[in-house]
Amino acid sequence: MIAAKLRYIRAMFDLPAYLARLDLPQAPAADRDGLAMLQRAHRLAIPFENLDVKLGRGIATDSASVFDKLVTRRRGGYCFEQNRLLLDALEALGFTARGLLARVWLGMAEPQPLTHTLSLVTIDGEDWIADAGFGGSFAPVMPLADGAETEAPDGTRHRLERDDEFGWMLLRDGVPATTVSTGAGAGWQQQYSFDLRSVYENDIVIGNRWTSTAPESRFTQINIASIVLPRGFATLTDRNYRRHSGDGDTSGEITDPRVYRMRLSLMFGIDLTVEEVAALGLF
């Protein structure tokens, strides 16, 4: 069944359209450099956002719906959408990859449900993790090894550690995560934990349903848009804008819906109508 699914994805996935969305002139090789190139291009091109949750439209996580939204309609999405698209692209490119589920710890005081996804990619017998859908920071691809570290273009470092209770823990140190207001101070901070057990479609459906509908979920409480910059990160959380880059930091509150709509379009590539912005209930 798995082999049949892979053949279906490779036949149906519009790889040229996806690469054009990422502004990649050609398909990367199915090696670790190609993996790093693909994930970075994906994060630079496709914004993280949850605006359809706040607009009452729900979130679909099947391959066709995700491709239509993020590639054809040039919108963004959150982790269940972003990493579905990345996983489908990896499989279409000939990588050996599968999805994993994770618990987010950054900014949290106690264990959370399995509401984050990432990909486990095997290259020449070595396992790597790739993640195109963490909205508050950008971790480059990393080998699945205890103590492995990597540095993002904005100077933030990430480290993997084995965890006796949760399997693996990804930690971060550096620039505070742009979508987290608490629990993300100086020094190494827990970002999310995961293990390597198999993930099935219903696991994704249940995690996505909680994330997009539960009153306790931060994605039903606030509007978020973020994008990776060549040397930094930018986020719009409700009316608050933050931008970090090598040129310095800027932040402020947007008080005019026209400015909000323009900022969404120019910085994040998200084009909403006047009526959609009004429906977000921010002004």
Coordinates of C-alpha atoms in Angstrom, one line a residue:
M1 CA 0.0 0.0 0.0
I2 CA 2.8 2.4 0.8
A3 CA 4.5 1.7 -2.5
A4 CA 1.2 2.4 -4.3
K5 CA 0.8 5.7 -2.5
L6 CA 4.3 6.8 -3.4
R7 CA 3.7 6.0 -7.1
Y8 CA 0.4 7.9 -6.9
I9 CA 2.1 11.0 -5.3
R10 CA 4.9 11.0 -7.9
A11 CA 2.4 10.7 -10.7
M12 CA 0.0 13.4 -9.4
F13 CA 2.3 15.9 -7.7
D14 CA 2.8 18.9 -10.0
L15 CA 6.5 19.3 -9.3
P16 CA 7.2 22.1 -11.8
A17 CA 4.4 24.2 -10.2
Y18 CA 5.8 23.6 -6.7
L19 CA 9.4 24.5 -7.8
A20 CA 8.1 27.7 -9.5
R21 CA 6.3 28.6 -6.2
L22 CA 9.7 28.2 -4.5
D23 CA 11.5 30.1 -7.2
L24 CA 13.8 27.2 -7.8
P25 CA 14.9 26.9 -11.4
Q26 CA 15.5 23.1 -11.2
A27 CA 14.8 20.2 -9.0
P28 CA 17.3 19.7 -6.2
A29 CA 19.1 16.4 -5.9
A30 CA 17.9 13.8 -3.5
D31 CA 20.8 14.3 -1.1
R32 CA 21.4 16.3 2.1
D33 CA 22.4 19.4 0.2
G34 CA 19.2 19.1 -1.9
L35 CA 17.1 18.6 1.2
A36 CA 18.6 21.7 2.9
M37 CA 18.0 23.7 -0.3
L38 CA 14.4 22.6 -0.7
Q39 CA 13.4 23.3 2.9
R40 CA 15.0 26.7 3.0
A41 CA 13.4 27.7 -0.4
H42 CA 10.1 26.5 0.9
R43 CA 10.3 28.6 4.1
L44 CA 11.4 31.7 2.2
A45 CA 8.5 31.4 -0.3
I46 CA 5.5 30.1 1.6
P47 CA 4.3 31.9 4.7
F48 CA 3.1 30.3 7.9
E49 CA -0.4 31.4 8.7
N50 CA -3.6 30.3 10.4
L51 CA -6.0 32.9 9.0
D52 CA -8.5 30.4 7.6
V53 CA -9.0 29.1 11.1
K54 CA -10.1 32.6 12.2
L55 CA -12.2 33.0 9.1
G56 CA -14.1 29.9 9.9
R57 CA -13.1 27.9 6.9
G58 CA -11.4 25.0 8.6
I59 CA -8.1 23.4 7.6
A60 CA -7.9 20.5 5.1
T61 CA -4.7 18.3 5.2
D62 CA -5.1 16.0 2.2
S63 CA -2.5 16.4 -0.5
A64 CA -4.8 17.9 -3.2
S65 CA -6.3 20.5 -0.9
V66 CA -3.0 21.6 0.5
F67 CA -1.4 21.9 -2.9
D68 CA -4.3 24.0 -4.2
K69 CA -4.1 26.4 -1.2
L70 CA -0.4 26.8 -0.8
V71 CA 0.8 26.4 -4.4
T72 CA -2.1 27.2 -6.8
R73 CA -3.8 29.9 -4.7
R74 CA -0.4 31.1 -3.3
R75 CA -1.6 31.2 0.3
G76 CA 0.2 29.9 3.4
G77 CA -0.7 27.5 6.0
Y78 CA 0.4 26.0 9.4
C79 CA 2.4 22.9 10.2
F80 CA -0.1 20.2 9.1
E81 CA -0.4 21.9 5.7
Q82 CA 3.2 23.0 5.3
N83 CA 4.7 19.7 6.1
R84 CA 2.2 17.7 4.1
L85 CA 3.3 19.7 1.1
L86 CA 7.0 19.3 1.9
L87 CA 6.6 15.5 2.4
D88 CA 4.7 15.1 -0.9
A89 CA 7.5 17.1 -2.6
L90 CA 10.2 15.0 -1.0
E91 CA 8.5 11.8 -2.2
A92 CA 8.0 13.2 -5.7
L93 CA 11.7 14.1 -5.8
G94 CA 12.7 10.6 -4.9
F95 CA 13.6 11.1 -1.2
T96 CA 12.8 8.4 1.4
A97 CA 10.7 10.3 3.9
R98 CA 7.8 9.9 6.3
G99 CA 5.9 12.2 8.7
L100 CA 6.4 12.4 12.5
L101 CA 4.3 14.1 15.2
A102 CA 5.6 16.4 17.9
R103 CA 4.6 18.2 21.1
V104 CA 5.4 21.9 21.2
W105 CA 7.1 23.1 24.4
L106 CA 8.2 26.6 23.5
G107 CA 6.2 29.0 25.6
M108 CA 4.3 26.2 27.3
A109 CA 4.3 25.2 31.0
E110 CA 3.1 21.6 30.6
P111 CA 2.9 18.9 28.0
Q112 CA 0.8 19.7 25.0
P113 CA -1.1 17.3 22.6
L114 CA 0.6 16.1 19.4
T115 CA -0.1 19.2 17.4
H116 CA 3.0 19.6 15.3
T117 CA 4.4 17.7 12.4
L118 CA 7.8 17.3 10.8
S119 CA 9.5 14.9 8.4
L120 CA 12.1 12.1 8.9
V121 CA 14.2 11.8 5.8
T122 CA 16.7 8.9 5.2
I123 CA 19.6 9.6 2.9
D124 CA 22.3 7.0 2.3
G125 CA 21.3 5.2 5.5
E126 CA 21.5 8.4 7.7
D127 CA 18.3 9.9 9.2
W128 CA 17.6 13.7 9.0
I129 CA 14.8 15.8 10.2
A130 CA 13.2 18.5 8.1
D131 CA 10.5 21.0 9.1
A132 CA 8.8 23.5 6.9
G133 CA 6.1 24.4 9.4
F134 CA 7.2 25.8 12.7
G135 CA 5.8 29.3 12.7
G136 CA 8.0 30.9 15.4
S137 CA 11.5 30.1 14.1
F138 CA 13.5 28.4 11.4
A139 CA 15.6 25.3 12.1
P140 CA 17.7 24.1 9.1
V141 CA 17.7 20.4 8.4
M142 CA 19.6 18.4 11.0
P143 CA 21.0 14.9 11.3
L144 CA 19.1 12.8 13.8
A145 CA 21.9 12.5 16.3
D146 CA 22.2 13.2 20.0
G147 CA 24.0 16.6 20.4
A148 CA 23.7 17.6 16.7
E149 CA 23.6 21.4 16.3
T150 CA 22.9 23.8 13.5
E151 CA 22.7 27.6 13.1
A152 CA 20.0 29.5 11.3
P153 CA 20.8 32.5 9.1
D154 CA 19.6 34.9 11.9
G155 CA 22.1 33.4 14.3
T156 CA 19.7 31.2 16.3
R157 CA 21.1 27.8 17.1
H158 CA 19.2 24.6 17.3
R159 CA 20.3 21.4 19.1
L160 CA 18.9 17.8 19.2
E161 CA 19.0 15.8 22.4
R162 CA 17.7 12.4 23.3
D163 CA 15.0 12.6 25.9
D164 CA 14.2 9.7 28.2
E165 CA 10.5 10.4 28.3
F166 CA 9.7 11.9 24.9
G167 CA 12.3 10.4 22.6
W168 CA 13.9 13.5 21.1
M169 CA 13.9 17.1 22.1
L170 CA 14.7 20.0 19.7
L171 CA 16.1 23.0 21.6
R172 CA 16.8 26.6 20.4
D173 CA 19.1 29.4 21.6
G174 CA 19.3 32.9 20.3
V175 CA 16.7 35.3 18.9
P176 CA 13.4 34.9 20.8
A177 CA 10.8 33.1 18.8
T178 CA 8.6 35.6 17.0
T179 CA 5.2 34.1 17.8
V180 CA 5.8 33.3 21.5
S181 CA 5.5 35.9 24.2
T182 CA 6.4 33.8 27.3
G183 CA 8.7 31.0 28.2
A184 CA 11.2 31.8 25.4
G185 CA 14.0 33.8 27.1
A186 CA 17.7 33.6 26.9
G187 CA 19.6 30.3 26.8
W188 CA 18.6 27.0 25.5
Q189 CA 14.8 26.6 25.3
Q190 CA 12.8 23.5 24.6
Q191 CA 11.1 23.9 21.2
Y192 CA 9.4 20.6 20.6
S193 CA 9.7 16.9 21.3
F194 CA 9.0 13.9 19.1
D195 CA 9.6 10.2 18.7
L196 CA 10.0 7.9 15.7
R197 CA 6.8 5.9 15.9
S198 CA 4.7 5.5 12.7
V199 CA 2.2 8.2 12.0
Y200 CA -1.1 7.4 10.2
E201 CA -3.5 9.6 8.4
N202 CA -6.0 9.5 11.2
D203 CA -3.3 10.8 13.6
I204 CA -2.9 13.8 11.4
V205 CA -6.7 14.3 11.1
I206 CA -7.1 14.2 14.9
G207 CA -4.1 16.5 15.6
N208 CA -5.3 19.0 13.0
R209 CA -8.8 19.0 14.3
W210 CA -7.7 19.9 17.8
T211 CA -5.3 22.5 16.6
S212 CA -7.9 24.2 14.4
T213 CA -11.0 23.9 16.6
A214 CA -10.1 23.5 20.3
P215 CA -10.7 26.6 22.4
E216 CA -7.3 25.9 24.2
S217 CA -5.4 26.0 20.9
R218 CA -3.5 29.2 20.3
F219 CA -4.5 29.0 16.6
T220 CA -8.2 29.5 17.5
Q221 CA -7.3 32.5 19.7
I222 CA -4.9 34.7 17.6
N223 CA -4.2 35.5 14.0
I224 CA -0.7 34.6 12.9
A225 CA 1.4 35.1 9.8
S226 CA 5.2 34.6 9.6
I227 CA 7.8 34.3 6.9
V228 CA 11.5 33.4 6.9
L229 CA 13.8 36.2 5.6
P230 CA 17.2 35.6 4.0
R231 CA 18.8 36.6 7.3
G232 CA 15.9 36.8 9.7
F233 CA 12.2 36.4 10.4
A234 CA 9.0 38.5 10.3
T235 CA 5.8 37.9 12.1
L236 CA 2.3 39.5 12.3
T237 CA 0.5 38.3 15.4
D238 CA -2.9 39.9 15.5
R239 CA -2.0 43.6 15.1
N240 CA 1.6 43.4 16.3
Y241 CA 4.3 43.3 13.7
R242 CA 7.9 42.1 14.4
R243 CA 10.8 41.9 12.0
H244 CA 14.3 40.6 12.9
S245 CA 17.2 40.6 10.4
G246 CA 20.8 41.4 10.1
D247 CA 19.9 45.1 9.7
G248 CA 18.3 45.2 13.2
D249 CA 14.8 44.7 14.7
T250 CA 11.6 46.6 14.1
S251 CA 8.2 46.2 15.8
G252 CA 5.0 48.1 16.2
E253 CA 1.2 47.9 16.4
I254 CA -0.9 48.2 13.3
T255 CA -4.0 50.3 14.0
D256 CA -5.4 50.7 10.4
P257 CA -7.0 47.7 8.6
R258 CA -5.7 49.1 5.3
V259 CA -2.1 49.0 6.6
Y260 CA -2.7 45.5 7.9
R261 CA -3.9 44.3 4.6
M262 CA -1.0 45.9 2.8
R263 CA 1.5 44.5 5.2
L264 CA 0.0 41.0 4.7
S265 CA 0.4 41.3 1.0
L266 CA 3.8 43.0 0.7
M267 CA 5.7 41.2 3.5
F268 CA 4.0 37.8 3.7
G269 CA 2.5 37.4 0.2
I270 CA -1.0 36.8 1.6
D271 CA -3.7 38.7 -0.3
L272 CA -7.0 39.0 1.6
T273 CA -10.0 41.1 0.6
V274 CA -11.2 44.1 2.6
E275 CA -14.1 41.9 3.8
E276 CA -11.8 39.1 4.9
V277 CA -9.6 41.4 6.9
A278 CA -12.7 42.8 8.6
A279 CA -13.9 39.2 9.4
L280 CA -10.6 38.6 11.3
G281 CA -12.1 40.9 14.0
L282 CA -8.9 42.8 14.7
F283 CA -10.2 46.4 14.1

